mmCIF file of C-alpha atoms in Angstrom:
data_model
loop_
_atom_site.group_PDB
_atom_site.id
_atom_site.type_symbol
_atom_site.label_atom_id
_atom_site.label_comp_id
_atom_site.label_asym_id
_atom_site.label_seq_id
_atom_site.Cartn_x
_atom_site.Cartn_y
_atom_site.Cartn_z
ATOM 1 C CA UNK A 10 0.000 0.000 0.000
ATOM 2 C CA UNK A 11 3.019 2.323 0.357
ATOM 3 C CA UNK A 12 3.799 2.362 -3.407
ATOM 4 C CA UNK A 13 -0.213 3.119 -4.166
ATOM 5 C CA UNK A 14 -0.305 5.777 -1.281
ATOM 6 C CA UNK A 15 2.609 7.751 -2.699
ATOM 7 C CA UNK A 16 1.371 7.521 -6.050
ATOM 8 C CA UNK A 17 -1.580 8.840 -4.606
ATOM 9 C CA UNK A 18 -0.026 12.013 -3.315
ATOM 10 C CA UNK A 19 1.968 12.270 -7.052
ATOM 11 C CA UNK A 20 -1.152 12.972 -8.526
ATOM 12 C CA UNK A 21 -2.737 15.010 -5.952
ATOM 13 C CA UNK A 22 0.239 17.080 -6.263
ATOM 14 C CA UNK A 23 0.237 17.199 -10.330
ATOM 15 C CA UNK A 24 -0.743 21.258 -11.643
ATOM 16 C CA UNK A 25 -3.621 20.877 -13.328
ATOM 17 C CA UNK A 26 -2.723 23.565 -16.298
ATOM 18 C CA UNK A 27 -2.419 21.298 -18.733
ATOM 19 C CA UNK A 28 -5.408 22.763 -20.792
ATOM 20 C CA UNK A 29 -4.259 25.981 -21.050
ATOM 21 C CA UNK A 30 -0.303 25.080 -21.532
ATOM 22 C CA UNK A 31 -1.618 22.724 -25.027
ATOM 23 C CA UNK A 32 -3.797 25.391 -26.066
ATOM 24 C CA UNK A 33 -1.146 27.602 -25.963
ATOM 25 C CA UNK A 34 0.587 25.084 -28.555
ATOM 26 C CA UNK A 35 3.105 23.988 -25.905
ATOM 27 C CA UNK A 36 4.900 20.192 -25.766
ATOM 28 C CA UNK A 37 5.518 18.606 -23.073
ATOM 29 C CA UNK A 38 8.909 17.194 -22.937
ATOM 30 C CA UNK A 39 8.433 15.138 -20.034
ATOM 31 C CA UNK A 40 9.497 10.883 -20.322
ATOM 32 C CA UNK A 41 7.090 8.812 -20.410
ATOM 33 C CA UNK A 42 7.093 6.242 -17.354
ATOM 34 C CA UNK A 43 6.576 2.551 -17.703
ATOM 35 C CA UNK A 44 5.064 0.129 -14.733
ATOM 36 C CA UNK A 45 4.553 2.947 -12.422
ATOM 37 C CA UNK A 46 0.848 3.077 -11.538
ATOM 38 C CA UNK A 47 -1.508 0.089 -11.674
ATOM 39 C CA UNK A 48 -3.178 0.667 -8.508
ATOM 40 C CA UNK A 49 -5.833 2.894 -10.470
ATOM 41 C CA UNK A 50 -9.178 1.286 -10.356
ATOM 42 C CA UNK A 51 -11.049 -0.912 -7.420
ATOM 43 C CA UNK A 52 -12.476 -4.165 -8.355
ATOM 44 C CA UNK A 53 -13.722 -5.147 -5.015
ATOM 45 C CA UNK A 54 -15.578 -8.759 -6.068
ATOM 46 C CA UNK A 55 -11.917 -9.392 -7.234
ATOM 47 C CA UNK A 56 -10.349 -7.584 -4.044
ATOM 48 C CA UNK A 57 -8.720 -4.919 -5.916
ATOM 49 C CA UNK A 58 -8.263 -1.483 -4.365
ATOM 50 C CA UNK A 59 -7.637 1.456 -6.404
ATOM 51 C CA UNK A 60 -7.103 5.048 -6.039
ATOM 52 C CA UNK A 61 -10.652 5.548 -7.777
ATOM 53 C CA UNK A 62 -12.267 3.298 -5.519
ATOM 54 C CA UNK A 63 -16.340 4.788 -5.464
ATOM 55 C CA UNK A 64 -16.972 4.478 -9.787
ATOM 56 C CA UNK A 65 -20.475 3.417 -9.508
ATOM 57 C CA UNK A 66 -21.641 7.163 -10.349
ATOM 58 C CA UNK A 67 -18.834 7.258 -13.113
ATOM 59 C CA UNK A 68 -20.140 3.326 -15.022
ATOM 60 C CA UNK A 69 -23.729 4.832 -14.964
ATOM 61 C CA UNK A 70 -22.878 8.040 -17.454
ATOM 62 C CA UNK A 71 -21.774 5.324 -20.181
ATOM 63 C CA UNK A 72 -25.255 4.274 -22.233
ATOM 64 C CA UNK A 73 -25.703 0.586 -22.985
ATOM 65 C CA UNK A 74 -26.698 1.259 -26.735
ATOM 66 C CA UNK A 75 -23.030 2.544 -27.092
ATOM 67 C CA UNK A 76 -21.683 -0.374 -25.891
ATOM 68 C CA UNK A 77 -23.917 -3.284 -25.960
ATOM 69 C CA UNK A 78 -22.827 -5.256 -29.326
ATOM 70 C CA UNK A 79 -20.409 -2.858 -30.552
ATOM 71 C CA UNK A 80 -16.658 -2.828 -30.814
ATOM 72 C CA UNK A 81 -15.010 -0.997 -28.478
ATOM 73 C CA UNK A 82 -11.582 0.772 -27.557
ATOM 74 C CA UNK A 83 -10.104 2.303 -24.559
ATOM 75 C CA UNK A 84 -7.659 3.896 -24.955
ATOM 76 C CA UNK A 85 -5.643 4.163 -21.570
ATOM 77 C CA UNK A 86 -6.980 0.890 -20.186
ATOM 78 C CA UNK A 87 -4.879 1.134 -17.406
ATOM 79 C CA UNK A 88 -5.527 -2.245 -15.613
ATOM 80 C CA UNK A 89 -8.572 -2.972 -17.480
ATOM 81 C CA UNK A 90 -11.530 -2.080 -15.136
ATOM 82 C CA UNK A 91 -13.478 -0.265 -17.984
ATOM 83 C CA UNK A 92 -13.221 -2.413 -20.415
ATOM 84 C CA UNK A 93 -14.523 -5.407 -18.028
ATOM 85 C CA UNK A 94 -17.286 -2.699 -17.459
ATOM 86 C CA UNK A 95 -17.960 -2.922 -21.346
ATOM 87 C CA UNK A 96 -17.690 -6.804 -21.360
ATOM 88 C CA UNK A 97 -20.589 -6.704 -18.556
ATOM 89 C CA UNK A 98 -22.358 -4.432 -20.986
ATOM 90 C CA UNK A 99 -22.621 -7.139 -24.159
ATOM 91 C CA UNK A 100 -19.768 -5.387 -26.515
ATOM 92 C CA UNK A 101 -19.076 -7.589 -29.013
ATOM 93 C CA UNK A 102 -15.154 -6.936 -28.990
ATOM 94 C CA UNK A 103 -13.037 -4.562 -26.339
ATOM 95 C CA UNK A 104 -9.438 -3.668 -26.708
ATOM 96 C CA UNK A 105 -7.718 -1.714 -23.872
ATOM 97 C CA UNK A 106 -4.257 -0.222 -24.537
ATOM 98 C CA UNK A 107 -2.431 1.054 -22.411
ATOM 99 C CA UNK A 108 1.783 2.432 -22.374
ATOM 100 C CA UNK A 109 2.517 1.182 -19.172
ATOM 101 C CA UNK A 110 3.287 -2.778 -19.475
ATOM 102 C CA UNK A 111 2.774 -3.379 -15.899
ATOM 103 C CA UNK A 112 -0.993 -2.308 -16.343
ATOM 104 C CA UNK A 113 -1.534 -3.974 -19.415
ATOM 105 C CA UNK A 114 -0.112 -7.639 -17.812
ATOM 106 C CA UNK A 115 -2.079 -6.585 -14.840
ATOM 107 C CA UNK A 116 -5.459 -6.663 -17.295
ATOM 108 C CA UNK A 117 -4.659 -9.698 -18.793
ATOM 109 C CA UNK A 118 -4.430 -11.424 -15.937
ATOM 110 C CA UNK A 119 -7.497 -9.678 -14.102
ATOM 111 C CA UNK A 120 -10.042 -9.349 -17.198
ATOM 112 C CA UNK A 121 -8.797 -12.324 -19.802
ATOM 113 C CA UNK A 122 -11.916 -13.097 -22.411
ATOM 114 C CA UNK A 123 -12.128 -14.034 -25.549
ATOM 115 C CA UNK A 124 -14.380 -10.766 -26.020
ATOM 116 C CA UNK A 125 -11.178 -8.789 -24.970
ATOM 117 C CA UNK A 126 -7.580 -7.439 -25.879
ATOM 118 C CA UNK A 127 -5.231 -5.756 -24.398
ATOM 119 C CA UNK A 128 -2.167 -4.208 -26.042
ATOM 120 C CA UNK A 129 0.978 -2.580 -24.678
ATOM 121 C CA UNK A 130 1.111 0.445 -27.294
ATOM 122 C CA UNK A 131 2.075 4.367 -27.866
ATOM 123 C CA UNK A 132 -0.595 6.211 -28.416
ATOM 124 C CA UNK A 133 2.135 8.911 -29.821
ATOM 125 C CA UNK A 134 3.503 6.737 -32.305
ATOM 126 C CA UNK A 135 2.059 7.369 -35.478
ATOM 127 C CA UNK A 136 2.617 3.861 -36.467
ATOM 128 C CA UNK A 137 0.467 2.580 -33.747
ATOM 129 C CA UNK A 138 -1.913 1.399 -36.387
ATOM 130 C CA UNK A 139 -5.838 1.852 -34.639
ATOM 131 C CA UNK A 140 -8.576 0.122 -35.928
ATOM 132 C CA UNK A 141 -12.187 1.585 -36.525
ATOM 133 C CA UNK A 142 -14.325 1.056 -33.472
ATOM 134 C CA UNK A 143 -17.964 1.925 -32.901
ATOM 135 C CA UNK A 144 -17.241 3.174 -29.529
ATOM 136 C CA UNK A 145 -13.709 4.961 -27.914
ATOM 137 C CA UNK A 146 -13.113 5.617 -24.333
ATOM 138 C CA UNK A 147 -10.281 8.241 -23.876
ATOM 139 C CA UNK A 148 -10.870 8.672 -19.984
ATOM 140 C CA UNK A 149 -8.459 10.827 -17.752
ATOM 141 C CA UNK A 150 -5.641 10.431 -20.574
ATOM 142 C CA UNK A 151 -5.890 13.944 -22.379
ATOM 143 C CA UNK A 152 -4.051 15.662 -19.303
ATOM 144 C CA UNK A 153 -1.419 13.093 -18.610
ATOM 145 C CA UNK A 154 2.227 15.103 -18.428
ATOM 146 C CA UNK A 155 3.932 12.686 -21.145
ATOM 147 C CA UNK A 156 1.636 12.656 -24.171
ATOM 148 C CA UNK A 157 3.942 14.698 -27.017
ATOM 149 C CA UNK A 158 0.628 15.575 -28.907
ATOM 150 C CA UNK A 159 -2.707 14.964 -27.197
ATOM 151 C CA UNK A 160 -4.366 16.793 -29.861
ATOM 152 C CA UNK A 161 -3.028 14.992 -32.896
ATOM 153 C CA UNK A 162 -4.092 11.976 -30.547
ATOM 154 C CA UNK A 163 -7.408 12.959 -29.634
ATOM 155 C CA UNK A 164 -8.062 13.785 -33.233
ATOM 156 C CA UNK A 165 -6.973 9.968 -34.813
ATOM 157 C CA UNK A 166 -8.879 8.646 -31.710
ATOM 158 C CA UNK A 167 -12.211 10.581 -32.459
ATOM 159 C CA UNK A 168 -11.727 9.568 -36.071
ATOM 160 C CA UNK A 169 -11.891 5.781 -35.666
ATOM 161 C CA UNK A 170 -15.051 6.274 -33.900
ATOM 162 C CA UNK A 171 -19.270 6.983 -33.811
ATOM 163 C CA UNK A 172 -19.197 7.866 -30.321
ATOM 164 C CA UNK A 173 -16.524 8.539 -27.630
ATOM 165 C CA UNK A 174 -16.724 9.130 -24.489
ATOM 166 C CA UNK A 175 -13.947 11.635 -22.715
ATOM 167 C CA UNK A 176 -12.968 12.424 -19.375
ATOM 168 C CA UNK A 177 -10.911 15.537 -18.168
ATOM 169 C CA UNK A 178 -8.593 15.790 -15.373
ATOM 170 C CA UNK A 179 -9.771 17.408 -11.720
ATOM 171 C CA UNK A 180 -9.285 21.282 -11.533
ATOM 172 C CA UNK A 181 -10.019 22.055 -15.116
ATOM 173 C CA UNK A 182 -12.653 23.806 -16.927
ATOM 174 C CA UNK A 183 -14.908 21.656 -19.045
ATOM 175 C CA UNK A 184 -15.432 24.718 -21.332
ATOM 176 C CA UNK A 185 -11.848 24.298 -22.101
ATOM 177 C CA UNK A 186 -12.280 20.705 -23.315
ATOM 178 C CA UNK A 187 -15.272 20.759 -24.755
ATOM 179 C CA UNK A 188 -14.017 23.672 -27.124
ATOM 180 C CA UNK A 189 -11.008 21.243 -27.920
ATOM 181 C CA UNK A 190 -13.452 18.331 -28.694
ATOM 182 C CA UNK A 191 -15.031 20.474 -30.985
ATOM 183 C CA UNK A 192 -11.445 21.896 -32.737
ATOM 184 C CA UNK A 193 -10.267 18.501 -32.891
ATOM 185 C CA UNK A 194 -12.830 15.495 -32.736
ATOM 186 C CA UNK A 195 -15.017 16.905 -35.601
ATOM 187 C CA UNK A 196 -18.692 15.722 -33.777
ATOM 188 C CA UNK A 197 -21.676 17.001 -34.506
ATOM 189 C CA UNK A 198 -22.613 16.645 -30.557
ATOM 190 C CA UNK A 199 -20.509 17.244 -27.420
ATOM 191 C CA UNK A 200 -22.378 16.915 -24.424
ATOM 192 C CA UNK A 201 -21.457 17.482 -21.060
ATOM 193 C CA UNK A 202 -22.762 14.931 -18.558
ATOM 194 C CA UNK A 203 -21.057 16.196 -15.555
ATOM 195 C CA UNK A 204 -18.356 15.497 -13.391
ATOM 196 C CA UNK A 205 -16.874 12.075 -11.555
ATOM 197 C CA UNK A 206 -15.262 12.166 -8.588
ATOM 198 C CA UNK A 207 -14.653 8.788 -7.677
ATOM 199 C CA UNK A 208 -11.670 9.305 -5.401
ATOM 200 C CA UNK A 209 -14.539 11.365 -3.204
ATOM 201 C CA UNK A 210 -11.816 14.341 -3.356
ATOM 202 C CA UNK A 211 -12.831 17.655 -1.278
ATOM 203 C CA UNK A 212 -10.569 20.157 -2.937
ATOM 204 C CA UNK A 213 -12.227 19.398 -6.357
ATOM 205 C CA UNK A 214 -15.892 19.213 -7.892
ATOM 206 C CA UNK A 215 -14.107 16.308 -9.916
ATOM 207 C CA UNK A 216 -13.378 15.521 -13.619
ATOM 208 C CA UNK A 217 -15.425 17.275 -16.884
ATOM 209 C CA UNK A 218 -17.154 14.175 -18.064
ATOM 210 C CA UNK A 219 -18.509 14.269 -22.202
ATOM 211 C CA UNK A 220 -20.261 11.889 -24.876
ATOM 212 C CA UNK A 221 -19.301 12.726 -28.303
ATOM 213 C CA UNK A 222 -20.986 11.656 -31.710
ATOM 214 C CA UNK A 223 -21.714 12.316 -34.772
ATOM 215 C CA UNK A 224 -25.361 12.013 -35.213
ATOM 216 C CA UNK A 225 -27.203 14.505 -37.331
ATOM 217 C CA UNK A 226 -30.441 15.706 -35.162
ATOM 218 C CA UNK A 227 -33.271 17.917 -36.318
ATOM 219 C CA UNK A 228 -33.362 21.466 -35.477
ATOM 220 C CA UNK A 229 -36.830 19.478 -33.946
ATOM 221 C CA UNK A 230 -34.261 18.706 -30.945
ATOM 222 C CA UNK A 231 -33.701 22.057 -29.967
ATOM 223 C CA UNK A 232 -37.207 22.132 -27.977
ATOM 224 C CA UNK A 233 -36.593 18.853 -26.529
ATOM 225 C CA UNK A 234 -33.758 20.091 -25.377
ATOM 226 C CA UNK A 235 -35.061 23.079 -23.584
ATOM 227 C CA UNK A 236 -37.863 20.817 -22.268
ATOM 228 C CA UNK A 237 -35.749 17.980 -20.610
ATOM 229 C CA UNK A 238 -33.413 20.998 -19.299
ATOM 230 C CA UNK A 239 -35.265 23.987 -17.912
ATOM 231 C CA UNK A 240 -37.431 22.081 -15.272
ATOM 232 C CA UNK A 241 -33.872 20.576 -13.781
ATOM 233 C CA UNK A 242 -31.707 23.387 -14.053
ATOM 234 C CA UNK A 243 -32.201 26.779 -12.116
ATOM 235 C CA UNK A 244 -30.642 28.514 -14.703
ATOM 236 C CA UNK A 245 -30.334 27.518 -18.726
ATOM 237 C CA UNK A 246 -28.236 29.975 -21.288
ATOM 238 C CA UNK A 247 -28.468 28.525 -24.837
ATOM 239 C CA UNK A 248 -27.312 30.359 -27.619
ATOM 240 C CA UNK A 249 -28.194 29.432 -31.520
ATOM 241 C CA UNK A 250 -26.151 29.996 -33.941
ATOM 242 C CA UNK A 251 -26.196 30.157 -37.862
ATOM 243 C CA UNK A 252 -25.601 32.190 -40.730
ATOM 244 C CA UNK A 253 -27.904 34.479 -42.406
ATOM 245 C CA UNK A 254 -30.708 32.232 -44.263
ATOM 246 C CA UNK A 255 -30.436 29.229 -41.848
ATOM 247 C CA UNK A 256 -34.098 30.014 -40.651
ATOM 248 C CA UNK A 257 -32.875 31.028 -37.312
ATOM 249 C CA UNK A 258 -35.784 33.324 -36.708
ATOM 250 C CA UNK A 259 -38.317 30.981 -37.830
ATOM 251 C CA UNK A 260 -37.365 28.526 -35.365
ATOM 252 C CA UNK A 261 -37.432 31.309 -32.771
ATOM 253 C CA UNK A 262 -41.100 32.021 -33.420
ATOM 254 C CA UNK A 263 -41.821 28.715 -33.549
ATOM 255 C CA UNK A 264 -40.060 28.075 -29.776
ATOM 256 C CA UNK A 265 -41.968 31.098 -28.607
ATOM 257 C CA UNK A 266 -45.452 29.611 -29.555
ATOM 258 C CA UNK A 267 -44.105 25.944 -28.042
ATOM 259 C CA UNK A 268 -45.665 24.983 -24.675
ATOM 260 C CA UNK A 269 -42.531 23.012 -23.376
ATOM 261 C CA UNK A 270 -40.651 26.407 -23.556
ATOM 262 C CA UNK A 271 -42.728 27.982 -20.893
ATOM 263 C CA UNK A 272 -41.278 30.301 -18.932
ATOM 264 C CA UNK A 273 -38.209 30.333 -21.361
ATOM 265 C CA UNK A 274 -36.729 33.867 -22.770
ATOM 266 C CA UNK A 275 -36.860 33.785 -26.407
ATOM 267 C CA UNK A 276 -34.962 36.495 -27.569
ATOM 268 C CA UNK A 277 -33.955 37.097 -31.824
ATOM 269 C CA UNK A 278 -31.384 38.822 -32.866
ATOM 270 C CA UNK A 279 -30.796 40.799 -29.415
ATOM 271 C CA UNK A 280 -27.642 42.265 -28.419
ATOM 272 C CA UNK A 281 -28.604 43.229 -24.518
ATOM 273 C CA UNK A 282 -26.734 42.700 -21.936
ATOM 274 C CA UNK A 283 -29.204 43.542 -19.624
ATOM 275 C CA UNK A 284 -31.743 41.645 -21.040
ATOM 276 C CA UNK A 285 -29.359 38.857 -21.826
ATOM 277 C CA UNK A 286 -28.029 38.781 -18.044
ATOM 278 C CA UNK A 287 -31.399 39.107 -16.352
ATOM 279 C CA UNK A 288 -33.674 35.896 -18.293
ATOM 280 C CA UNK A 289 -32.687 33.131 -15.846
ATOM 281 C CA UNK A 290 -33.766 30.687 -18.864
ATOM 282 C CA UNK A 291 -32.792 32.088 -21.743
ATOM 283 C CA UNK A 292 -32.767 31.100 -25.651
ATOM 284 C CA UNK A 293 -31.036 33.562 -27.546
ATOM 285 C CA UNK A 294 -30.525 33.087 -31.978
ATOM 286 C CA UNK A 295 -28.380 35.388 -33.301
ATOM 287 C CA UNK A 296 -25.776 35.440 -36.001
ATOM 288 C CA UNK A 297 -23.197 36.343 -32.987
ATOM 289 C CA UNK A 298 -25.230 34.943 -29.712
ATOM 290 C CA UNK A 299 -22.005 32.741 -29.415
ATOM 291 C CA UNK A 300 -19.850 35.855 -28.029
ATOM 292 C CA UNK A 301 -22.790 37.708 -26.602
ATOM 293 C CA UNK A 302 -23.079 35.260 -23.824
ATOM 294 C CA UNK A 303 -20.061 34.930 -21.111
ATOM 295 C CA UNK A 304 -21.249 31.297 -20.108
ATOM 296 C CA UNK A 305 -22.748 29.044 -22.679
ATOM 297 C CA UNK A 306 -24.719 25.854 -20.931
ATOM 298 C CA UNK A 307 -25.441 24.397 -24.722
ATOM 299 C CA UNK A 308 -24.271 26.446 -28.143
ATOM 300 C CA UNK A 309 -26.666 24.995 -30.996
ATOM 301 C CA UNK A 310 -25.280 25.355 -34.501
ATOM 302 C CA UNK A 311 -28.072 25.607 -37.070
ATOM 303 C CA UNK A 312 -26.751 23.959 -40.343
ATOM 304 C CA UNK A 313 -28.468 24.985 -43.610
ATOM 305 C CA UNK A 314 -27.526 23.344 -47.336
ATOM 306 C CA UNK A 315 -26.024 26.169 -49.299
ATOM 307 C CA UNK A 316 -28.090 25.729 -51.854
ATOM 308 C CA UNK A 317 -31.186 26.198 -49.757
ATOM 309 C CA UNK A 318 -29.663 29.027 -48.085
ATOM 310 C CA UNK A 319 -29.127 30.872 -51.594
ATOM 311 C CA UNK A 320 -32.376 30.133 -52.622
ATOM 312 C CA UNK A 321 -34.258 31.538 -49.928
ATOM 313 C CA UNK A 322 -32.323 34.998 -50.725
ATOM 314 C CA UNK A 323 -32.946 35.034 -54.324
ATOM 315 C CA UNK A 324 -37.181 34.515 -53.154
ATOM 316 C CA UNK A 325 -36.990 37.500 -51.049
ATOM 317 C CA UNK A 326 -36.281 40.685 -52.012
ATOM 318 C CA UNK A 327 -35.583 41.912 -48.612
ATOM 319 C CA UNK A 328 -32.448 39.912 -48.158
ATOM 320 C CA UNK A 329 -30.964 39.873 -51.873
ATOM 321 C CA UNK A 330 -27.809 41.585 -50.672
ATOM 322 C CA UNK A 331 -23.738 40.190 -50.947
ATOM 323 C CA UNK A 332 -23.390 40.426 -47.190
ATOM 324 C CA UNK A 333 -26.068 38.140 -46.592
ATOM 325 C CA UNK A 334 -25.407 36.130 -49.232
ATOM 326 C CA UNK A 335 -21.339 35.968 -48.382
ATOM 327 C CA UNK A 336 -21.380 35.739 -44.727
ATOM 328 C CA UNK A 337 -19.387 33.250 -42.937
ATOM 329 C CA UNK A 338 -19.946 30.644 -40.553
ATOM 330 C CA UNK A 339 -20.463 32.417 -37.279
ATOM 331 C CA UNK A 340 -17.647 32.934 -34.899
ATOM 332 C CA UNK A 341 -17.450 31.150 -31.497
ATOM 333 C CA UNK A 342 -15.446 30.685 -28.303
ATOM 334 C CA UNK A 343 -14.276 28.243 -25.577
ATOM 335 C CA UNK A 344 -17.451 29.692 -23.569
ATOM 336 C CA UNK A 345 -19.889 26.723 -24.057
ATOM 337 C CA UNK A 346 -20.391 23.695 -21.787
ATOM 338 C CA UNK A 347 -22.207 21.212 -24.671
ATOM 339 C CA UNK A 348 -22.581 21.388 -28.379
ATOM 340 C CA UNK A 349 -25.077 20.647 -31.122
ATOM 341 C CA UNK A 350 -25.220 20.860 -34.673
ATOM 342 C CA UNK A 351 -29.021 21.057 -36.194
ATOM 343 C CA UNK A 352 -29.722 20.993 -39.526
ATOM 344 C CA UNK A 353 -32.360 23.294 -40.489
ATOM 345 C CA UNK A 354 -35.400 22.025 -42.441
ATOM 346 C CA UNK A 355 -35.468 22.741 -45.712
ATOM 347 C CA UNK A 356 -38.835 24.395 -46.097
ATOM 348 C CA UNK A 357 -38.234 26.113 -42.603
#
C-alpha cells in the first residue's frame, strides 16, 4: 500500500494547467514512465483497491446502446476495469491499450476473455496502427504530463469512432475541453454529462465528463432540449447559432409559440446585456449569440444546405444583398459547456 499511497499524493500534487499550456501550442517534454501506476481502479468482487475506488456514479454516465454489441476501444486501459465494465455491458469486442506494461499484464491477468484485448502500445507513435471502433473511451488520458501531442491523438482517436466518451482531469474547466473536442474530434454533438469524482476528493468538484458523436439531429431537438433541461436546471443559457438564411428566426417564433418552452426567454437577434443577463432561462438566436453570452450551458449550430440558403435569398427581395449572401460561418469561443449541430429544415 506504500507504493499506491505515494502515487496517490503524485497525482494530488500534479498542476492541473495542462489545458491551457496545449492550447497555448506547448509540448511537453516530459518521459514517459513505464510500470509505475496500476493501482488505479477498485475491483472489489476481485479484491482490488484502487485510487478511484467509489466508480459506480462514473459506469452509470456510459449508455448501454453505445456499448452493448459494438466494438469498443479504450484507450488508456490502465488495468482494465473499464473495459470489463464494457464486457458486462454485451460489446461484441473490447481492446484496452495502455503504455505502461505493468498495467496492461495486470489486465490480462485480471479481465482475460475471448471478447477482450489488451495491447501494450504508444498512443504517440504514429505507427500505432488503430482500428475503426464503434465506440472509444479516452478517460483521464488527455491531461497526462507525457503525451507529445494529445491533440493529434485525440483527433486519430475521435476519427476511428461513432461515439466517444472523454474524461478531463480534476481542476479544469470543461469549457476548455469541450471547445477542444469540438477543434479537434469533428462531432456534430458534445455533451457534457457532468463530473466524476470517484476518489470522493474535497478540494475538487471532480473531472469534466462528455459523450461525443456524430449524429445529425433535427433542429426538432432544440425544444426537446429546452424541455428535458429547464425544469432541472435553475438557470439555462443557450445560444443558436447560424448564418444568415439558416431560418434562425423561424425557429425562434416557432419556440416562442411551443408549450414546453414555458417560462423560457426567447430572444432574436438581441444584443442586450441587460436583457441577456437578467432571463434566468434564456434562448437567444443570433448570427453572434455565441460571443454575446459569457457562459454558454449548450451552443446549438443551425446547419443549412447552401443551396437552400441561396435560394431563400434570391425569393426575397428583402435579403438579396452580398453580405447576406457571403457571410461566414459564425464565430465562437471556448465559452460553451455542450454542443449541437441542427440541420435546419429545408422548407423552414
Amino acid at each position: 500500500m506504500s507504493h499506491f499511497a505515494a502515487t496517490c499524493r503524485r497525482i494530488s500534487r500534479a498542476p492541473r494547467t495542462l489545458v491551457s499550456r496545449v492550447l497555448a501550442r506547448q509540448r511537453s517534454t516530459a518521459t514517459k514512465r513505464d510500470q509505475w501506476f496500476v493501482d488505479y481502479h477498485s475491483d472489489h468482487a476481485r479484491q482490488v483497491v484502487g485510487l478511484r475506488d467509489k466508480t459506480d456514479e462514473r459506469l452509470k454516465l456510459f449508455r448501454v446502446e453505445d456499448i452493448a454489441g459494438k466494438r469498443v476501444l479504450d484507450a488508456g486501459c490502465n488495468m482494465g476495469a473499464i473495459v470489463n465494465h464494457c464486457m458486462k455491458l454485451g460489446a461484441r469486442q473490447v481492446t484496452g491499450l495502455d503504455f505502461d506494461s505493468a498495467a496492461v499484464q495486470r489486465a490480462r491477468g485480471l479481465y482475460s476473455d475471448p471478447t477482450s484485448a489488451f495491447r501494450c502500445d504508444d498512443l504517440d507513435n504514429p505507427l500505432a496502427a488503430l482500428e475503426p471502433h464503434d465506440t472509444v473511451m479516452f478517460l483521464s488520458v488527455y491531461g497526462t504530463k507525457e503525451l507529445e501531442d494529445r491533440n493529434s491523438i485525440l483527433s486519430r482517436l475521435a476519427g476511428l469512432s461513432q461515439v466517444m466518451y472523454f474524461e478531463g482531469h480534476h481542476g479544469d474547466d470543461p469549457r476548455d475541453y469541450a471547445w477542444v473536442l469540438l477543434k479537434y474530434g469533428g462531432f456534430q454533438t458534445i455533451e457534457f454529462l457532468g463530473y466524476t469524482n470517484d476518489e470522493l476528493r474535497e478540494d475538487s468538484v471532480g473531472r469534466p465528463f462528455f459523450r461525443c458523436d456524430r449524429k445529425s439531429r433535427d433542429v426538432g431537438f432544440l425544444p426537446d432540449f429546452i424541455a428535458d433541461h429547464s425544469h432541472i436546471d435553475a438557470t439555462l443559457k443557450v445560444a443558436v447559432v447560424g448564418r444568415s438564411g439558416a431560418g434562425k428566426s423561424h425557429l425562434a417564433r416557432q419556440l416562442a409559440d411551443d408549450q414546453r418552452c414555458e417560462g423560457v426567454t426567447i430572444l432574436d437577434d438581441v444584443n442586450d446585456p441587460d436583457r441577456i443577463q437578467a432571463a434566468q432561462r434564456l434562448v437567444l438566436f443570433d448570427y453572434r449569440a455565441g460571443t454575446y453570452i459569457d457562459q454558454i450551458d449548450a451552443l446549438f449550430f443551425m446547419d443549412v444546405d447552401e443551396n437552400v440558403r441561396l435560394k431563400r435569398f434570391a425569393d426575397d427581395p428583402v435579403r438579396q444583398d452580398d453580405y447576406n449572401a457571403l457571410l461566414r460561418t459564425p464565430p465562437v469561443r471556448s465559452n460553451f459547456l455542450s454542443f449541437f449541430r441542427i440541420e435546419a429544415r429545408q422548407d423552414g
